[in-house]
Structure formats: C-alpha cells, structure tokens
Amino acid sequence: MNVESAPLNSDLQLAGLRLLTNMSVTSNYHHKMLNSIPCFLHLLSEGTERTQIQVLKVLVNLSANPATTRHLLRAEVPSLLLLFDNCINRDILLRSLAFAANLKKNVNNEDGTMIQDQYSKDSIFFTLCRDSTPFAQKLASLLHHPDREVKEQVVRILTQ
C-alpha cells in the first residue's frame, strides 16, 4: 500500500496509514518505512485531524526505536511547532508530545556521536534540540494545559 499515491485524506490513505501503524508497533519493519518519513511529515502538515492522528501513531512508533532517531531528526518540517499548541486537538497534541519525548530521550542517550552540523535549520533536530527556545516556550505554556496527560508528557520532555 503506497500512502503517498492515495488521494490526501482519503479512506484509502487512512487504511494504508492504519496498516503502517500496525506494522510499526514492533521495530521489524521500521527500516522499510524510513524513506516514507518525508511523506509522513507532509501528511502531518497538510492532512485533516484524522490523517494527522494516524500519521502521528506511526511517527510515535518509529521514534520509540533509537535506530530511527537520526532519520527522523534529519527530516525537515518547518511547521512542527504548530503541533505544540494549547488549542490543538488533544489526541494530536498528546501524540506530538510523545513523539518529541521519544526523540529527546534517544538524543540524550546517544554516546556523543550526534553531529549537529548534519541538520538543517528546518530539521526536527534543530526545532527540538538545537534552537529549542521556541519549543521551550511552547512547552512552558502547555504546563498550564487543563489535561493531566498533556502536563505529564511535557514534564517527561523537560526532565530528560
């Protein structure tokens, strides 16, 4: 199933994303999904809430695997910060926070081999780790979010 060729937000695309979500639960197929990361991020910025939630399920699963960290951090997504907002759908926000928390955990567990120069300024690495002031400001405002789970995810990111 090629999610990239299906019409944006179509039932066919969602079915493909659900299949990829199931396949990404274990790390057995992660290496086969690495080339689709730019597509996932495009769907994340262009898709409807239903599409975004399904894409984030895949991205959270991929980000839990330290072997995919560099591939995800290298990816460019200039609009990533828009996902960390008090007004955004709770499911999207929680999954975005879990995605960021997984990546930050993996970066912090690296043995110092993470070379910052290999990341562009629109990369996920630059947004979450390098120039993290805007991200830190988003997290600070989310500490006042009414949802307990959202606050717990923010604390998880801040204490890593």
Backbone as a chain_set.jsonl record, in Angstrom:
{"seq": "MNVESAPLNSDLQLAGLRLLTNMSVTSNYHHKMLNSIPCFLHLLSEGTERTQIQVLKVLVNLSANPATTRHLLRAEVPSLLLLFDNCINRDILLRSLAFAANLKKNVNNEDGTMIQDQYSKDSIFFTLCRDSTPFAQKLASLLHHPDREVKEQVVRILTQ", "coords": {"N": [[0.858, -1.187, 0.0], [0.725, 2.083, -0.981], [0.886, 4.954, 0.588], [1.512, 7.445, -0.246], [0.638, 7.789, -2.873], [-2.084, 7.678, -2.743], [-5.158, 9.557, -2.68], [-5.127, 12.634, -0.836], [-6.112, 12.505, 2.527], [-7.987, 10.553, 2.029], [-10.147, 7.636, 2.381], [-8.763, 5.396, 1.563], [-6.082, 6.193, 1.888], [-6.056, 6.546, 4.679], [-6.565, 3.909, 5.468], [-4.22, 2.703, 4.577], [-2.387, 4.029, 6.233], [-3.249, 3.068, 8.7], [-2.552, 0.391, 8.431], [0.246, 0.694, 8.286], [0.648, 1.715, 10.829], [0.042, -0.504, 12.414], [2.065, -2.206, 11.478], [4.271, -0.867, 12.408], [4.381, -1.196, 15.114], [6.134, -3.046, 16.236], [9.716, -3.111, 15.883], [10.453, -4.425, 13.589], [9.826, -3.709, 10.907], [10.605, -1.101, 10.626], [12.891, -0.138, 9.244], [12.05, -0.311, 6.633], [10.319, 1.754, 6.413], [11.633, 4.138, 6.544], [12.251, 5.705, 4.268], [9.823, 6.826, 3.806], [9.418, 8.814, 5.612], [9.582, 11.678, 4.94], [7.158, 11.854, 3.504], [5.267, 11.172, 5.488], [5.594, 13.368, 7.181], [4.783, 15.408, 5.509], [2.082, 14.745, 5.231], [1.377, 15.156, 7.833], [1.488, 17.92, 8.048], [-0.301, 18.736, 6.077], [-2.608, 17.211, 6.195], [-5.959, 16.26, 7.332], [-7.38, 16.299, 10.683], [-7.924, 13.599, 11.329], [-6.176, 12.243, 9.601], [-3.741, 13.32, 10.495], [-3.609, 12.317, 13.138], [-3.398, 9.568, 12.636], [-0.978, 9.478, 11.217], [0.73, 10.435, 13.206], [0.594, 8.322, 15.007], [2.102, 6.383, 13.674], [4.564, 7.775, 13.554], [5.175, 8.096, 16.285], [5.565, 5.429, 17.0], [7.801, 4.848, 15.36], [9.635, 6.671, 16.43], [10.153, 5.631, 18.896], [12.088, 3.81, 18.557], [15.486, 3.707, 18.844], [17.18, 3.349, 16.638], [16.01, 4.663, 14.508], [16.184, 7.305, 15.067], [18.095, 9.28, 14.077], [17.298, 9.458, 11.389], [14.723, 10.491, 11.627], [15.255, 12.915, 12.99], [16.721, 14.279, 11.102], [14.902, 14.893, 9.178], [12.925, 17.376, 7.518], [10.656, 19.733, 8.69], [9.13, 22.48, 8.741], [6.838, 23.435, 10.029], [6.534, 22.192, 12.472], [6.381, 23.153, 15.142], [3.816, 24.125, 15.339], [2.224, 22.064, 16.15], [2.386, 21.899, 18.852], [0.498, 23.241, 20.665], [-1.834, 24.922, 22.772], [-4.415, 25.032, 21.749], [-4.794, 22.999, 19.977], [-6.137, 19.852, 18.786], [-6.607, 17.401, 21.275], [-5.72, 14.679, 21.045], [-3.896, 14.862, 18.937], [-2.059, 16.628, 20.054], [-1.139, 15.163, 22.344], [0.062, 12.95, 21.075], [1.988, 14.239, 19.533], [3.589, 15.295, 21.56], [4.474, 12.893, 22.717], [5.974, 11.87, 20.597], [7.997, 13.859, 20.416], [9.107, 13.549, 22.979], [10.108, 10.916, 22.88], [12.09, 11.215, 20.893], [13.794, 13.143, 22.073], [14.635, 11.716, 24.302], [16.071, 9.635, 23.062], [18.09, 11.131, 21.814], [19.409, 12.157, 24.04], [20.383, 9.803, 25.079], [22.32, 9.116, 23.338], [25.728, 8.387, 22.461], [27.332, 10.63, 22.248], [27.794, 10.864, 19.581], [26.188, 12.314, 17.963], [26.174, 14.547, 15.517], [25.863, 17.878, 15.214], [26.049, 19.528, 12.972], [25.056, 18.199, 10.77], [22.425, 18.688, 10.42], [19.753, 20.568, 9.06], [18.375, 23.936, 9.372], [15.628, 23.738, 9.343], [15.136, 21.26, 10.255], [13.899, 18.546, 12.301], [15.562, 18.045, 14.431], [16.832, 20.546, 14.84], [14.654, 22.105, 15.594], [13.7, 20.819, 17.963], [15.949, 20.35, 19.574], [18.354, 21.872, 19.072], [17.929, 24.761, 18.49], [16.146, 25.439, 20.705], [14.576, 27.298, 22.055], [12.038, 28.47, 21.114], [10.536, 26.081, 21.191], [10.761, 25.385, 23.885], [9.335, 27.506, 24.976], [6.783, 26.91, 24.023], [6.357, 24.496, 25.385], [6.416, 25.429, 28.023], [4.058, 26.95, 28.107], [2.262, 24.895, 27.77], [2.385, 23.602, 30.173], [0.404, 24.66, 31.648], [-1.843, 23.583, 30.669], [-5.143, 22.219, 30.782], [-5.405, 19.439, 30.788], [-4.312, 16.523, 32.385], [-2.687, 14.434, 31.359], [-1.41, 15.69, 29.209], [0.16, 17.562, 30.585], [1.815, 15.754, 31.967], [3.253, 14.564, 29.86], [4.657, 16.807, 28.952], [6.263, 17.352, 31.176], [7.755, 15.026, 31.115], [9.298, 15.472, 28.804], [10.697, 17.773, 29.568], [12.246, 16.899, 31.681], [14.209, 15.277, 30.698]], "CA": [[0.0, 0.0, 0.0], [1.51, 3.303, -1.07], [0.094, 6.063, 1.143], [1.868, 8.665, -0.962], [-0.1, 7.93, -4.128], [-3.526, 7.761, -2.469], [-5.628, 10.948, -2.512], [-4.956, 13.183, 0.512], [-7.21, 12.334, 3.488], [-8.985, 9.587, 1.548], [-10.288, 6.407, 3.162], [-7.679, 4.522, 1.131], [-4.869, 6.655, 2.56], [-6.192, 6.228, 6.102], [-6.41, 2.457, 5.611], [-2.789, 2.457, 4.435], [-1.731, 4.512, 7.45], [-3.578, 2.119, 9.778], [-1.706, -0.779, 8.205], [1.603, 1.07, 8.686], [0.641, 1.835, 12.29], [0.148, -1.872, 12.928], [3.384, -2.734, 11.133], [5.332, -0.143, 13.119], [4.316, -1.471, 16.55], [7.453, -3.62, 16.547], [10.73, -2.474, 15.031], [10.799, -5.312, 12.475], [9.647, -3.093, 9.597], [10.958, 0.319, 10.668], [13.853, 0.192, 8.194], [11.327, -0.21, 5.363], [9.492, 2.967, 6.439], [12.48, 5.322, 6.66], [12.131, 6.546, 3.075], [8.498, 7.458, 3.802], [9.342, 9.86, 6.647], [9.149, 12.971, 4.374], [5.731, 11.758, 3.172], [4.521, 11.238, 6.751], [5.642, 14.744, 7.685], [3.93, 16.197, 4.609], [0.696, 14.456, 5.63], [1.185, 15.765, 9.148], [1.231, 19.353, 7.902], [-1.375, 19.011, 5.11], [-3.771, 16.352, 6.376], [-7.008, 16.581, 8.303], [-7.072, 15.781, 12.024], [-7.91, 12.125, 11.277], [-4.917, 11.846, 8.959], [-2.645, 13.698, 11.391], [-3.577, 11.37, 14.264], [-2.892, 8.284, 12.146], [0.449, 9.679, 10.917], [1.446, 10.543, 14.482], [0.71, 6.976, 15.58], [3.268, 5.775, 13.015], [5.774, 8.505, 13.961], [5.47, 7.761, 17.695], [6.149, 4.088, 16.985], [9.149, 4.941, 14.795], [10.51, 7.441, 17.313], [10.483, 4.82, 20.068], [13.221, 2.984, 18.158], [16.706, 4.527, 18.726], [17.8, 3.196, 15.318], [15.386, 5.576, 13.537], [16.287, 8.669, 15.587], [18.79, 10.19, 13.155], [16.477, 9.647, 10.186], [13.626, 11.395, 11.988], [15.787, 14.234, 13.339], [17.224, 14.906, 9.887], [13.757, 15.283, 8.347], [12.561, 18.794, 7.603], [9.232, 20.042, 8.873], [9.14, 23.837, 9.296], [5.63, 23.744, 10.798], [6.435, 21.271, 13.6], [5.986, 23.834, 16.385], [2.367, 24.364, 15.348], [1.552, 20.931, 16.786], [2.518, 22.014, 20.311], [-0.301, 24.422, 20.969], [-2.963, 24.681, 23.67], [-5.694, 24.99, 21.027], [-4.84, 21.876, 19.034], [-6.834, 18.629, 19.18], [-5.892, 16.741, 22.376], [-5.048, 13.477, 20.554], [-2.743, 15.31, 18.15], [-1.103, 17.201, 20.999], [-0.53, 14.085, 23.129], [0.945, 12.149, 20.223], [3.13, 15.105, 19.184], [4.445, 15.336, 22.752], [5.109, 11.574, 22.85], [6.966, 11.844, 19.518], [9.123, 14.708, 20.841], [9.725, 12.945, 24.166], [10.896, 9.772, 22.425], [13.282, 11.694, 20.187], [14.698, 13.781, 23.037], [15.213, 10.634, 25.11], [17.074, 8.961, 22.247], [19.219, 12.055, 21.628], [20.128, 12.218, 25.314], [21.027, 8.515, 25.319], [23.389, 8.928, 22.355], [27.059, 8.371, 23.075], [28.097, 11.787, 21.813], [28.061, 10.778, 18.147], [25.207, 13.144, 17.273], [26.888, 15.712, 14.986], [24.825, 18.882, 14.977], [26.183, 20.176, 11.671], [24.4, 17.447, 9.701], [20.997, 19.006, 10.434], [19.4, 21.899, 8.555], [17.632, 24.733, 10.358], [14.219, 23.316, 9.327], [15.064, 19.864, 10.676], [13.279, 18.266, 13.599], [16.622, 18.202, 15.43], [17.037, 21.967, 15.106], [13.461, 22.591, 16.303], [13.531, 20.243, 19.296], [17.17, 20.22, 20.371], [19.394, 22.881, 18.879], [17.381, 26.093, 18.748], [14.929, 24.963, 21.361], [13.862, 28.349, 22.796], [10.598, 28.494, 20.785], [9.94, 24.837, 21.668], [10.678, 25.505, 25.352], [8.225, 28.421, 25.269], [5.55, 26.148, 23.791], [6.224, 23.548, 26.495], [6.078, 26.188, 29.236], [2.628, 27.294, 28.081], [1.494, 23.65, 27.903], [2.352, 23.206, 31.585], [-0.856, 25.194, 32.188], [-2.934, 22.908, 29.958], [-6.054, 21.595, 31.758], [-5.341, 17.979, 30.731], [-3.227, 15.96, 33.195], [-1.781, 13.668, 30.495], [-0.598, 16.653, 28.463], [1.178, 18.066, 31.528], [2.768, 14.663, 32.243], [4.142, 14.442, 28.692], [5.541, 17.983, 28.95], [7.249, 17.117, 32.232], [8.638, 13.957, 30.601], [10.247, 16.093, 27.88], [11.547, 18.74, 30.271], [13.151, 16.268, 32.654], [15.151, 14.373, 30.023]], "C": [[0.888, 1.228, 0.0], [0.657, 4.483, -0.621], [0.339, 7.346, 0.367], [1.02, 8.877, -2.208], [-1.613, 8.005, -3.925], [-3.929, 9.228, -2.326], [-5.535, 11.39, -1.038], [-6.238, 13.028, 1.328], [-8.279, 11.339, 3.054], [-9.061, 8.384, 2.487], [-9.17, 5.424, 2.826], [-6.37, 4.904, 1.829], [-4.908, 6.329, 4.055], [-6.026, 4.727, 6.358], [-4.93, 2.078, 5.507], [-2.023, 2.885, 5.674], [-2.025, 3.596, 8.635], [-2.735, 0.855, 9.664], [-0.265, -0.48, 8.656], [1.711, 1.238, 10.203], [0.811, 0.453, 12.906], [1.523, -2.47, 12.658], [4.502, -2.085, 11.95], [5.314, -0.374, 14.627], [5.604, -2.141, 17.03], [8.449, -3.009, 15.569], [11.113, -3.299, 13.804], [10.749, -4.64, 11.102], [10.055, -1.624, 9.556], [11.898, 0.706, 9.533], [13.176, 0.356, 6.832], [10.508, 1.078, 5.279], [10.326, 4.25, 6.422], [12.35, 6.259, 5.459], [10.789, 7.272, 3.003], [8.378, 8.586, 4.83], [8.965, 11.218, 6.054], [7.659, 12.979, 4.009], [4.886, 11.877, 4.433], [4.46, 12.682, 7.252], [4.824, 15.683, 6.808], [2.461, 15.996, 4.989], [0.375, 15.089, 6.981], [0.866, 17.251, 9.014], [0.043, 19.658, 6.995], [-2.671, 18.259, 5.394], [-4.801, 16.894, 7.35], [-6.602, 16.011, 9.663], [-7.003, 14.263, 12.027], [-6.606, 11.61, 10.684], [-3.737, 12.141, 9.875], [-2.506, 12.707, 12.553], [-2.979, 10.04, 13.806], [-1.403, 8.376, 11.82], [1.249, 9.736, 12.212], [1.573, 9.191, 15.179], [1.926, 6.265, 14.991], [4.55, 6.443, 13.514], [6.159, 8.22, 15.412], [6.115, 6.377, 17.759], [7.583, 4.113, 16.444], [10.109, 5.623, 15.764], [10.893, 6.674, 18.576], [11.708, 3.939, 19.806], [14.469, 3.862, 17.983], [17.363, 4.444, 17.344], [17.202, 4.143, 14.269], [15.581, 7.042, 13.917], [16.929, 9.628, 14.592], [17.962, 10.478, 11.91], [15.344, 10.632, 10.469], [14.145, 12.799, 12.266], [16.274, 14.999, 12.112], [16.085, 15.449, 9.017], [13.388, 16.741, 8.584], [11.053, 18.952, 7.696], [9.135, 21.399, 9.564], [7.956, 24.148, 10.213], [5.482, 22.891, 12.057], [5.927, 21.943, 14.877], [4.488, 24.076, 16.479], [1.602, 23.24, 16.042], [1.555, 21.021, 18.305], [1.801, 23.271, 20.79], [-1.488, 24.039, 21.841], [-4.278, 24.452, 22.931], [-5.848, 23.762, 20.138], [-5.598, 20.687, 19.636], [-5.978, 17.856, 20.191], [-5.119, 15.508, 21.911], [-3.797, 13.829, 19.751], [-1.663, 15.828, 19.086], [-0.387, 16.108, 21.795], [0.442, 13.257, 22.296], [2.166, 12.954, 19.78], [4.112, 15.178, 20.344], [5.165, 14.001, 22.953], [6.217, 11.413, 21.812], [8.213, 12.635, 19.934], [9.858, 14.092, 22.026], [10.596, 11.751, 23.776], [12.193, 10.227, 21.76], [14.285, 12.322, 21.148], [15.383, 12.729, 23.908], [16.326, 9.941, 24.329], [18.299, 9.835, 21.994], [20.056, 12.082, 22.897], [20.846, 10.914, 25.641], [22.144, 8.218, 24.326], [24.736, 8.994, 23.056], [27.942, 9.516, 22.592], [28.383, 11.784, 20.314], [27.087, 11.622, 17.321], [25.918, 14.43, 16.805], [25.86, 16.743, 14.541], [24.877, 19.482, 13.58], [25.449, 19.453, 10.55], [22.907, 17.753, 9.612], [20.746, 20.419, 9.93], [18.563, 22.645, 9.595], [16.133, 24.411, 10.374], [14.046, 21.877, 9.802], [14.382, 19.742, 12.041], [14.312, 18.441, 14.708], [16.764, 19.67, 15.83], [15.876, 22.523, 15.937], [13.408, 22.107, 17.745], [14.778, 20.346, 20.176], [18.124, 21.404, 20.267], [18.892, 24.27, 19.247], [16.058, 25.888, 19.469], [14.173, 26.034, 22.141], [12.381, 28.421, 22.414], [9.878, 27.243, 21.283], [9.763, 24.889, 23.185], [9.534, 26.435, 25.746], [6.879, 27.723, 25.072], [5.302, 25.19, 24.963], [5.819, 24.264, 27.781], [4.594, 26.547, 29.253], [1.763, 26.037, 28.232], [1.481, 23.115, 29.334], [1.073, 23.682, 32.266], [-2.076, 24.564, 31.51], [-3.824, 22.2, 30.983], [-5.948, 20.07, 31.821], [-4.105, 17.45, 31.468], [-2.204, 15.216, 32.332], [-0.865, 14.577, 29.683], [0.514, 17.177, 29.362], [2.233, 17.006, 31.814], [3.75, 14.483, 31.09], [5.125, 15.611, 28.631], [6.635, 17.798, 29.992], [8.257, 16.043, 31.787], [9.706, 14.542, 29.67], [11.227, 16.987, 28.644], [12.55, 18.1, 31.219], [14.125, 15.28, 32.009], [16.46, 15.061, 29.734]], "O": [[1.719, 1.393, 0.893], [-0.199, 4.955, -1.371], [-0.518, 8.23, 0.325], [0.715, 10.015, -2.564], [-2.342, 8.361, -4.85], [-3.122, 10.051, -1.895], [-5.827, 10.618, -0.125], [-7.321, 13.382, 0.863], [-9.357, 11.287, 3.646], [-8.154, 8.148, 3.285], [-8.687, 4.703, 3.699], [-5.639, 4.035, 2.304], [-3.91, 5.888, 4.625], [-5.417, 4.327, 7.35], [-4.446, 1.233, 6.261], [-1.112, 2.186, 6.117], [-1.157, 3.371, 9.478], [-2.263, 0.316, 10.665], [0.363, -1.301, 9.324], [2.75, 0.935, 10.79], [1.625, 0.262, 13.809], [2.082, -3.16, 13.511], [5.556, -2.688, 12.158], [6.14, 0.188, 15.347], [6.102, -1.831, 18.112], [8.057, -2.454, 14.543], [12.009, -2.907, 13.056], [11.548, -4.969, 10.225], [9.863, -0.966, 8.533], [11.727, 1.761, 8.922], [13.676, 1.083, 5.974], [10.053, 1.453, 4.199], [9.769, 5.341, 6.298], [12.342, 7.479, 5.625], [10.633, 8.22, 2.233], [7.34, 9.243, 4.905], [8.09, 11.88, 6.613], [6.981, 13.992, 4.183], [3.894, 12.606, 4.447], [3.412, 13.156, 7.689], [4.237, 16.644, 7.304], [1.693, 16.955, 5.061], [-0.756, 15.503, 7.235], [0.062, 17.784, 9.779], [-0.566, 20.72, 7.118], [-3.726, 18.635, 4.882], [-4.553, 17.849, 8.087], [-5.59, 15.319, 9.772], [-6.117, 13.69, 12.66], [-6.007, 10.664, 11.197], [-2.836, 11.315, 10.018], [-1.394, 12.311, 12.9], [-2.152, 9.454, 14.504], [-0.647, 7.45, 12.116], [2.327, 9.149, 12.303], [2.561, 8.944, 15.87], [2.688, 5.624, 15.714], [5.514, 5.758, 13.857], [7.344, 8.115, 15.728], [7.09, 6.173, 18.483], [8.472, 3.473, 17.006], [11.259, 5.206, 15.903], [11.858, 7.035, 19.25], [12.29, 3.388, 20.74], [14.511, 4.681, 17.065], [18.037, 5.387, 16.93], [17.833, 4.394, 13.242], [15.184, 7.93, 13.163], [16.362, 10.68, 14.296], [17.928, 11.612, 11.431], [15.046, 11.5, 9.648], [13.54, 13.776, 11.825], [16.24, 16.229, 12.09], [16.292, 16.36, 8.215], [13.52, 17.266, 9.689], [10.29, 18.394, 6.908], [9.066, 21.482, 10.791], [8.052, 25.021, 11.075], [4.406, 22.867, 12.653], [5.127, 21.359, 15.608], [3.947, 24.216, 17.576], [0.466, 23.435, 16.474], [0.812, 20.301, 18.973], [2.421, 24.227, 21.255], [-2.075, 22.97, 21.675], [-5.159, 23.753, 23.433], [-6.93, 23.516, 19.605], [-5.682, 20.549, 20.857], [-4.777, 17.677, 19.989], [-3.981, 15.303, 22.333], [-2.765, 13.169, 19.874], [-0.487, 15.503, 18.926], [0.839, 16.126, 21.905], [1.524, 12.906, 22.767], [3.261, 12.403, 19.667], [5.325, 15.13, 20.14], [6.34, 13.982, 23.32], [7.281, 10.875, 22.118], [9.336, 12.146, 19.819], [11.088, 14.11, 22.075], [11.703, 11.596, 24.292], [13.264, 9.685, 22.036], [15.485, 12.066, 21.052], [16.57, 12.843, 24.212], [17.401, 9.687, 24.872], [19.423, 9.334, 21.963], [21.284, 12.034, 22.832], [21.815, 10.916, 26.399], [22.834, 7.205, 24.442], [24.86, 9.594, 24.124], [29.164, 9.38, 22.535], [29.143, 12.624, 19.831], [27.17, 11.63, 16.093], [26.225, 15.298, 17.622], [25.088, 16.51, 13.611], [23.847, 19.906, 13.056], [25.238, 20.03, 9.483], [22.199, 17.141, 8.812], [21.44, 21.357, 10.323], [18.102, 22.057, 10.574], [15.44, 24.776, 11.323], [12.942, 21.334, 9.76], [14.306, 20.698, 12.813], [13.989, 18.925, 15.794], [16.81, 19.996, 17.016], [16.084, 23.308, 16.862], [13.108, 22.883, 18.652], [14.665, 20.421, 21.4], [18.641, 21.878, 21.279], [19.373, 24.88, 20.202], [14.987, 26.133, 18.913], [13.208, 25.707, 22.833], [11.532, 28.433, 23.306], [8.74, 27.326, 21.746], [8.724, 24.479, 23.704], [8.842, 26.187, 26.733], [5.949, 27.92, 25.855], [4.184, 25.087, 25.467], [4.984, 23.769, 28.537], [3.946, 26.458, 30.295], [0.655, 26.109, 28.762], [0.655, 22.267, 29.671], [0.7, 23.179, 33.325], [-3.209, 24.976, 31.756], [-3.315, 21.639, 31.953], [-6.362, 19.469, 32.813], [-2.984, 17.884, 31.2], [-0.999, 15.347, 32.544], [0.313, 14.274, 29.492], [1.674, 17.232, 28.954], [3.42, 17.322, 31.895], [4.942, 14.273, 31.314], [6.294, 15.423, 28.295], [7.807, 18.059, 29.718], [9.453, 16.148, 32.056], [10.873, 14.157, 29.737], [12.432, 16.959, 28.396], [13.585, 18.692, 31.526], [14.795, 14.526, 32.715], [17.367, 14.449, 29.17]]}, "num_chains": 1, "name": "protein.A"}
